Tab-separated table of C-alpha atoms and ligand atoms in Angstrom:
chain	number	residue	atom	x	y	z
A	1	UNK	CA	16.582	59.329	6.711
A	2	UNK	CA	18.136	62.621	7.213
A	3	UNK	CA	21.476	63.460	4.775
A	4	UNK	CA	23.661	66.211	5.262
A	5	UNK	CA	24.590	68.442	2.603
A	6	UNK	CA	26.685	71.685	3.020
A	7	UNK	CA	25.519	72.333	6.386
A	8	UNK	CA	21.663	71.731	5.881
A	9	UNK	CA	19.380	68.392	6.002
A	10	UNK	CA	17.264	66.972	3.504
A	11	UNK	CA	14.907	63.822	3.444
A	12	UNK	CA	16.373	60.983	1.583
A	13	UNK	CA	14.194	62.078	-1.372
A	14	UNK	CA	14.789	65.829	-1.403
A	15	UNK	CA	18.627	65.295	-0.681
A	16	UNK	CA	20.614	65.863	-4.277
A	17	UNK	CA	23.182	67.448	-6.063
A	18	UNK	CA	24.345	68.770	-9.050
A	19	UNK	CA	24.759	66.895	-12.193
A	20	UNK	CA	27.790	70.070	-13.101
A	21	UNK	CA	28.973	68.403	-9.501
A	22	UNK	CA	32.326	67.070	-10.573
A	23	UNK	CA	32.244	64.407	-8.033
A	24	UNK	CA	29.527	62.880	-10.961
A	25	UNK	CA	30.927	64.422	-13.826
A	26	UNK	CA	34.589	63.321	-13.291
A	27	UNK	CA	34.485	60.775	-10.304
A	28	UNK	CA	36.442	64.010	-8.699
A	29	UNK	CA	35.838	63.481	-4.976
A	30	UNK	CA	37.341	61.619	-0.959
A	31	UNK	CA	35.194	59.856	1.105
A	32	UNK	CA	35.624	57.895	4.147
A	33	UNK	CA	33.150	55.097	5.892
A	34	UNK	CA	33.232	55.096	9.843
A	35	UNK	CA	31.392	53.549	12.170
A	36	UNK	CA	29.725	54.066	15.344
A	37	UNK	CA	29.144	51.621	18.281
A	38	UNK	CA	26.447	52.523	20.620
A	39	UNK	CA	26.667	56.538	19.839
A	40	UNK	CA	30.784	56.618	19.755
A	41	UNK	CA	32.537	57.004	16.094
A	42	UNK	CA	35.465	54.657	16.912
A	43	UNK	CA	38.586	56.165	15.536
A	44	UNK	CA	36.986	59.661	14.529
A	45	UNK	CA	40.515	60.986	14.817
A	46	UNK	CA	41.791	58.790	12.456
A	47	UNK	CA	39.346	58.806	9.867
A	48	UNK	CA	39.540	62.299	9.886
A	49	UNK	CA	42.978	63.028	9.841
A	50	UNK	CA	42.847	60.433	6.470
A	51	UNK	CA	40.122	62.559	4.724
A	52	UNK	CA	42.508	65.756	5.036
A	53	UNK	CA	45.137	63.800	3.983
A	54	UNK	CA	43.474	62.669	0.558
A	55	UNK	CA	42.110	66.100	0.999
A	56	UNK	CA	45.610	67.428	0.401
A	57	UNK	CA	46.944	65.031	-2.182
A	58	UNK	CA	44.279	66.153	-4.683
A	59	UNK	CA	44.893	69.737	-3.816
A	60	UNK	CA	41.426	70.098	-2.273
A	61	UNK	CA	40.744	72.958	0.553
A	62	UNK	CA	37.763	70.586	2.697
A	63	UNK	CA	35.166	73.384	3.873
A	64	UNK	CA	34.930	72.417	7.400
A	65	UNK	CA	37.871	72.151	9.740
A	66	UNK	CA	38.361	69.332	12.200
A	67	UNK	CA	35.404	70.147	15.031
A	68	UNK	CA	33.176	71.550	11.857
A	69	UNK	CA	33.353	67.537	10.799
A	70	UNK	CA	32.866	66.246	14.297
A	71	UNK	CA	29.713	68.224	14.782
A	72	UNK	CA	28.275	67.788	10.999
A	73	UNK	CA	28.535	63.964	11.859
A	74	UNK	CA	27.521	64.159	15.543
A	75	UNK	CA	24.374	66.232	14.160
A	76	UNK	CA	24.061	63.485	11.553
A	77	UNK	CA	23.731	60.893	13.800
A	78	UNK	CA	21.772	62.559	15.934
A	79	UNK	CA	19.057	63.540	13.600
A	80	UNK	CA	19.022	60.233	12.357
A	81	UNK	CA	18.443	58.754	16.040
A	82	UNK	CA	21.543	56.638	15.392
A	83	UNK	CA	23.952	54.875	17.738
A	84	UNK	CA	25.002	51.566	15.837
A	85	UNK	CA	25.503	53.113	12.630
A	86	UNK	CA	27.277	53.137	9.010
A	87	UNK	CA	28.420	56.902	8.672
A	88	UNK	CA	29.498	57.635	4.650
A	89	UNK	CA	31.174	61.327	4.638
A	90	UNK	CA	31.845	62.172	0.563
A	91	UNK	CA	33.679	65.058	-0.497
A	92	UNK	CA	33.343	65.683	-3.819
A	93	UNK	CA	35.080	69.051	-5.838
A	94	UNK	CA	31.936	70.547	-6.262
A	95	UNK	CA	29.478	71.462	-9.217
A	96	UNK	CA	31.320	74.033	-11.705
A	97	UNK	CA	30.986	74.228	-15.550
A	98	UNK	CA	32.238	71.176	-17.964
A	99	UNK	CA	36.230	70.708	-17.536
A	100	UNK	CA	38.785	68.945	-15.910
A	101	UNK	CA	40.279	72.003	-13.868
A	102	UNK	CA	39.240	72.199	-10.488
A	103	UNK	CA	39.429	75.689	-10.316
A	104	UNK	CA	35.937	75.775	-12.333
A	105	UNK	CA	34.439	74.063	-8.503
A	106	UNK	CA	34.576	76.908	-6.417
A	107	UNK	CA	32.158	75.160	-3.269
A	108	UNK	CA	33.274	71.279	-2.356
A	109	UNK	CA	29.833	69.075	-2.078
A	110	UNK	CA	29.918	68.046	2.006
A	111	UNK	CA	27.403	65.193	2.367
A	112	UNK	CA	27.178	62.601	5.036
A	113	UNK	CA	24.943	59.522	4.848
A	114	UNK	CA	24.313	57.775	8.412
A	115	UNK	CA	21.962	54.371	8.116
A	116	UNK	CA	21.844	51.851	10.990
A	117	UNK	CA	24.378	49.710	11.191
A	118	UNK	CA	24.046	46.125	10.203
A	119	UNK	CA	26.577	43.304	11.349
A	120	UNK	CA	28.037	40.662	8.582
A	121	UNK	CA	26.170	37.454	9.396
A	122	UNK	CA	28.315	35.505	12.241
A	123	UNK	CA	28.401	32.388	10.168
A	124	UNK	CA	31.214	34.660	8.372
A	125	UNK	CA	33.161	34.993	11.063
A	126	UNK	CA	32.739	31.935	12.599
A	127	UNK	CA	33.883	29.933	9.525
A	128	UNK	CA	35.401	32.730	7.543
A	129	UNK	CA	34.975	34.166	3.715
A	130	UNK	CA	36.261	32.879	0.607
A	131	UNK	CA	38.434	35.704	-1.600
A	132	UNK	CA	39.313	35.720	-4.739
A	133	UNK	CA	42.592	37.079	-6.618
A	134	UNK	CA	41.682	38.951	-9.438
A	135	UNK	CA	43.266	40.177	-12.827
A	136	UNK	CA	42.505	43.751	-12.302
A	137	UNK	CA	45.447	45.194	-10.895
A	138	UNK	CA	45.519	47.769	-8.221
A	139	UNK	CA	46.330	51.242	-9.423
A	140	UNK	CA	50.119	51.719	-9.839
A	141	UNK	CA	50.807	54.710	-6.780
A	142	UNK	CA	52.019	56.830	-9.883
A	143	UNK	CA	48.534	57.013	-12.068
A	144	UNK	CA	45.843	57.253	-8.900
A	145	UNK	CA	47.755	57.280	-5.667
A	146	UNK	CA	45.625	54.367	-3.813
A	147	UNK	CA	46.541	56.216	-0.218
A	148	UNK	CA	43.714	58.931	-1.425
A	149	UNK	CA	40.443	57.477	-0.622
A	150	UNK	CA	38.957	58.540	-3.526
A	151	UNK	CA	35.393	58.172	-4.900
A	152	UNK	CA	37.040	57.665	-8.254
A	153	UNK	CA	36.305	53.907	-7.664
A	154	UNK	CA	36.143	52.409	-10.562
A	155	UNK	CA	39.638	50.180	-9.986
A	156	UNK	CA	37.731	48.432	-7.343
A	157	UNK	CA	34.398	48.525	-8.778
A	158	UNK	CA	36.278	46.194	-11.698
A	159	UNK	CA	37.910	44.054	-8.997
A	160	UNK	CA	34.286	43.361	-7.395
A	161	UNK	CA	32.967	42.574	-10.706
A	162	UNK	CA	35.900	39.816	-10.975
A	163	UNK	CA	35.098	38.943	-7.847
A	164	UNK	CA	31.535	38.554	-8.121
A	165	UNK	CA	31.714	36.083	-10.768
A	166	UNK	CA	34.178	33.891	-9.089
A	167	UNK	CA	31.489	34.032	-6.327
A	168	UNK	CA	33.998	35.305	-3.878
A	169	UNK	CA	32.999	37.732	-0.741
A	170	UNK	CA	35.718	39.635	-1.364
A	171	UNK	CA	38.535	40.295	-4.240
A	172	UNK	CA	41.868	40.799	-3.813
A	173	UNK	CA	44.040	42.851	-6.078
A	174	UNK	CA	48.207	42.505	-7.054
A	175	UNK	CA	50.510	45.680	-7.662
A	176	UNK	CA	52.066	46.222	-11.403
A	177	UNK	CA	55.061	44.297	-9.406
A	178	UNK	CA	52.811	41.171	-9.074
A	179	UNK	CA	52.644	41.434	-5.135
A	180	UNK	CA	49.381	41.197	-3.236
A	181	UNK	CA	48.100	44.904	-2.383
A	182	UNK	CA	44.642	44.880	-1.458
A	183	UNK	CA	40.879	43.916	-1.394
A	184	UNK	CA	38.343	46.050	-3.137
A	185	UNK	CA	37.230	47.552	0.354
A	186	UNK	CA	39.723	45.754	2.618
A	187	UNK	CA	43.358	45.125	3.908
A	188	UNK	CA	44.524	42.051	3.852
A	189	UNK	CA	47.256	39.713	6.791
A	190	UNK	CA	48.506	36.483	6.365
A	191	UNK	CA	49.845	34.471	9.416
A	192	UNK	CA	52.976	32.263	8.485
A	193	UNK	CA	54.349	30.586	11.716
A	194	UNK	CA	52.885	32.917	13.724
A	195	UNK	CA	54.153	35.896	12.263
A	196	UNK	CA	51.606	38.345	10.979
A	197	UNK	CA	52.556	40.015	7.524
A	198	UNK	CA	50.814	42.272	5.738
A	199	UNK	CA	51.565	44.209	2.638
A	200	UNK	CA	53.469	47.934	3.210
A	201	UNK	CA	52.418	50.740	2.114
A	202	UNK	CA	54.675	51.087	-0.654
A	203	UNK	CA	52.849	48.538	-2.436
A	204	UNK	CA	50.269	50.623	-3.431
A	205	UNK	CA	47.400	50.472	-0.521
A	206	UNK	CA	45.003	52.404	1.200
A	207	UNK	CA	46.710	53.230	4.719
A	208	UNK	CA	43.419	51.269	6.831
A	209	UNK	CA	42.381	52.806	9.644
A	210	UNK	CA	41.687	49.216	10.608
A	211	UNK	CA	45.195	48.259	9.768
A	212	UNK	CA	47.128	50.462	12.057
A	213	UNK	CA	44.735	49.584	15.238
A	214	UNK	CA	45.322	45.615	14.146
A	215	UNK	CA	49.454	46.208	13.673
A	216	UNK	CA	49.589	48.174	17.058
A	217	UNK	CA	46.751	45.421	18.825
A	218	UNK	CA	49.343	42.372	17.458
A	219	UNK	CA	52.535	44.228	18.768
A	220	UNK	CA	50.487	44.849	22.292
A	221	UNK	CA	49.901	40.941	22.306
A	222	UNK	CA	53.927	39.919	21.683
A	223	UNK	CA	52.885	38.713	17.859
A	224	UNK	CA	55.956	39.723	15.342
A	225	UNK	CA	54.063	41.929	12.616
A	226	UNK	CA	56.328	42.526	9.533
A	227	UNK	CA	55.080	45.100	6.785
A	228	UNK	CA	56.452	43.277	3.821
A	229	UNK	CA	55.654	42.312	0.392
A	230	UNK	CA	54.565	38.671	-0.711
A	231	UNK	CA	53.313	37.293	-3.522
A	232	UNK	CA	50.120	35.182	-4.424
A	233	UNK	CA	51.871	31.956	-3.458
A	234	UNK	CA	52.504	33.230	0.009
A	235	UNK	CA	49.043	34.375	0.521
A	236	UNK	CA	47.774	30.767	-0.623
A	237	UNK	CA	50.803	28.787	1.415
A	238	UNK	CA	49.881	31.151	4.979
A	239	UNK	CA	48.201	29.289	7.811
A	240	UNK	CA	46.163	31.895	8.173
A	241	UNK	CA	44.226	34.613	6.222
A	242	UNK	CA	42.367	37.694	7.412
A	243	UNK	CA	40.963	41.014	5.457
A	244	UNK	CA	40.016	43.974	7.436
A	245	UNK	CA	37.853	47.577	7.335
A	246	UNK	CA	36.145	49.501	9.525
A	247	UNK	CA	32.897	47.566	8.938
A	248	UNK	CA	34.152	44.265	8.789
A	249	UNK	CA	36.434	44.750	11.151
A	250	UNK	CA	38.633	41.295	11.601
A	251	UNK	CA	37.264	38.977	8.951
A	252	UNK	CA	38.387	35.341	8.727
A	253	UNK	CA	39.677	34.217	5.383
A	254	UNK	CA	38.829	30.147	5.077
A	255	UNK	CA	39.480	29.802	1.522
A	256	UNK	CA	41.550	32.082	-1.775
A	257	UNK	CA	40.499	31.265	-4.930
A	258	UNK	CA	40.658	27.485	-4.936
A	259	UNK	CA	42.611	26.844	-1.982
A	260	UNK	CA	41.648	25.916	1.865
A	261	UNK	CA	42.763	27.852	4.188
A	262	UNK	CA	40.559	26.679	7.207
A	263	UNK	CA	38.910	27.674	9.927
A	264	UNK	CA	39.618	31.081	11.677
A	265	UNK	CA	42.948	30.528	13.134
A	266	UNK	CA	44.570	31.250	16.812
A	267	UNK	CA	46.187	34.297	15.788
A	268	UNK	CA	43.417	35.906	13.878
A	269	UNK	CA	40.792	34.974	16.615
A	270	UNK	CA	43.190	36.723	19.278
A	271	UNK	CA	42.941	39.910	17.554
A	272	UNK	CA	39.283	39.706	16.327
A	273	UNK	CA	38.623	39.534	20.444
A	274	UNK	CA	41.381	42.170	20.924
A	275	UNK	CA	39.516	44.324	18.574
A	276	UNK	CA	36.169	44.438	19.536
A	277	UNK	CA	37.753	44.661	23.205
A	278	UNK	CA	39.454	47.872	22.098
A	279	UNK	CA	36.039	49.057	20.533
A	280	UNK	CA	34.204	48.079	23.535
A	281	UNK	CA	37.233	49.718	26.064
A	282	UNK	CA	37.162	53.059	23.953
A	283	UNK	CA	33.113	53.250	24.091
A	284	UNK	CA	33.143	53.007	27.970
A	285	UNK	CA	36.289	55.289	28.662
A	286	UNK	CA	34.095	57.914	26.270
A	287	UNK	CA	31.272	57.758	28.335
A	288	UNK	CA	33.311	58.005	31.385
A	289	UNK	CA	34.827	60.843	30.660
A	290	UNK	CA	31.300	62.620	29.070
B	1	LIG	N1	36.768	50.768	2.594
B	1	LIG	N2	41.437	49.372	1.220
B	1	LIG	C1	40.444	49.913	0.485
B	1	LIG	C2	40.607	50.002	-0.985
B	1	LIG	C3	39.285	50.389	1.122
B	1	LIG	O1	38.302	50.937	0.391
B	1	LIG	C4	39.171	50.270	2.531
B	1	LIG	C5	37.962	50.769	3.276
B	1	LIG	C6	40.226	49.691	3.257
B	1	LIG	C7	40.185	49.581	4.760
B	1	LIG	O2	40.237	50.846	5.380
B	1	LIG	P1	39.631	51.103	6.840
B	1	LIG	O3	40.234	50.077	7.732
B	1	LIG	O4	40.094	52.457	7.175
B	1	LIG	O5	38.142	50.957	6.751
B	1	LIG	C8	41.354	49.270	2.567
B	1	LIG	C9	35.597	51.293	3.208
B	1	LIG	C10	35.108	50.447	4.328
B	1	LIG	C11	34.562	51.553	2.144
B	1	LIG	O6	34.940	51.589	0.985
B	1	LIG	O7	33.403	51.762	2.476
């Protein structure tokens, strides 16, 4: 395994930074996870466009522009003879003496990690995951601003541990208002008469990359999406239940905390499909126009 770091490569074992790097020191650092089907990073665009933005709420200046990115992960992937692959790009402010002002980081540490890419077993999506809602509440917008997607993790490295011991797949956190925000690594949709809500931004989420395509996919099929709050009886009273990222993609929910929710329902199967068909359509229309 090949890992890029500031522009050059480094075996797994040779590949390190800094322990001055702030991005260890402090947790100071933006990352985002992407995927790529068959040699195509599906939503590069995206991704990228949410790295500048976290880029630019913690006043950081990111040391390659747009194509520099593109290449650094084509290259990645490339060295790596990848095409079905998990793609981690970290950010982090940099090594720089002992101190909390970023000024002291004068270089940003650039690293991407590319491994192949392996699928969630099927069994999860044929009869869907059990979540968990946890005590630890997502970070009010105010203290750590959950739209950067910050390596600072350790909200949702609490949440997991919750999770964990509930033996849940996934845990999902409530806002200081006691509204459902998030899961550690995921969105999270309920189906109520077959409406689709999911929480706004407002509440304190990361914007998903996921998210957006599965709002715009819903609206394509004639299914009424409403960004709105709704509380942890909601989520338990929906018909249906779904969490997504860009590894998971569309994942069933059959079951929060104590509570059946079934098997994968109509409307979240209908957008699963629509999903991967969107992956699928994007992949060929790439290689068409090669
Ligand atoms: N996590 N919310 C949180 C807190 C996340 O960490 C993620 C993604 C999402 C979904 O975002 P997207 O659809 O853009 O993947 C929502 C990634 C997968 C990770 O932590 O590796």
């Amino acid at each position: 395994m090949q890992i890029y770091i500031n522009g050059a490569f480094y075996p797994k074992e040779e590949a390190k930074v800094s322990v001055f790097d702030h991005g260890y020191l402090y947790g100071d650092g933006i990352y985002e996870t992407l995927r790529a089907y068959d040699g195509y990073v599906f939503h590069l665009d995206e991704h990228i466009e949410r790295l500048k933005h976290s880029a630019k709420l913690m006043e950081m200046a990111l040391p390659l522009d747009e194509d520099g990115i593109k290449k650094a992960i084509s290259d990645t992937l490339a060295r790596n003879g990848l095409k079905d692959a998990y793609i981690r790009v970290s950010v982090s402010r940099g090594p720089g003496e002992i101190g909390l002002d970023p000024e002291l980081c004068p270089v940003p540490t650039f690293l991407i990690i590319a491994k192949q890419f392996v699928d969630y077993p099927k069994e999860l999506y044929e009869k869907g995951v059990n979540i968990a809602v946890v005590n630890t509440r997502r970070n009010h917008p105010e203290t750590l601003d959950p739209a950067i997607k910050s390596t600072n993790f350790l909200n949702n490295i609490f949440a997991k541990m919750e999770a964990k011991k509930a033996g849940a797949f996934e845990g999902i956190m409530l806002n200081h208002a006691n509204f459902v925000a998030e899961g550690t690594i995921s969105n999270i949709f309920i189906v109520k008469n077959g409406e689709l809500v999911t929480p706004p931004l407002i509440a304190g989420i990361l914007e998903g990359v996921t998210r957006g395509l599965v709002i715009g996919l819903a609206e394509r099929l004639g299914i009424t999406v409403f960004e709105e709050m709704f509380s942890e009886a909601a989520l338990k009273a929906a018909d249906e239940v779904f969490i997504t990222n860009t590894t998971m993609e569309v994942m069933p929910v059959r079951e929060v905390d104590d509570k059946t929710i079934g098997a994968p329902g109509k409307v979240t199967k209908m957008l699963a499909e629509a999903y991967r068909r969107e992956a699928l359509h994007c992949l060929k229309t790439r290689k068409l126009t090669d």
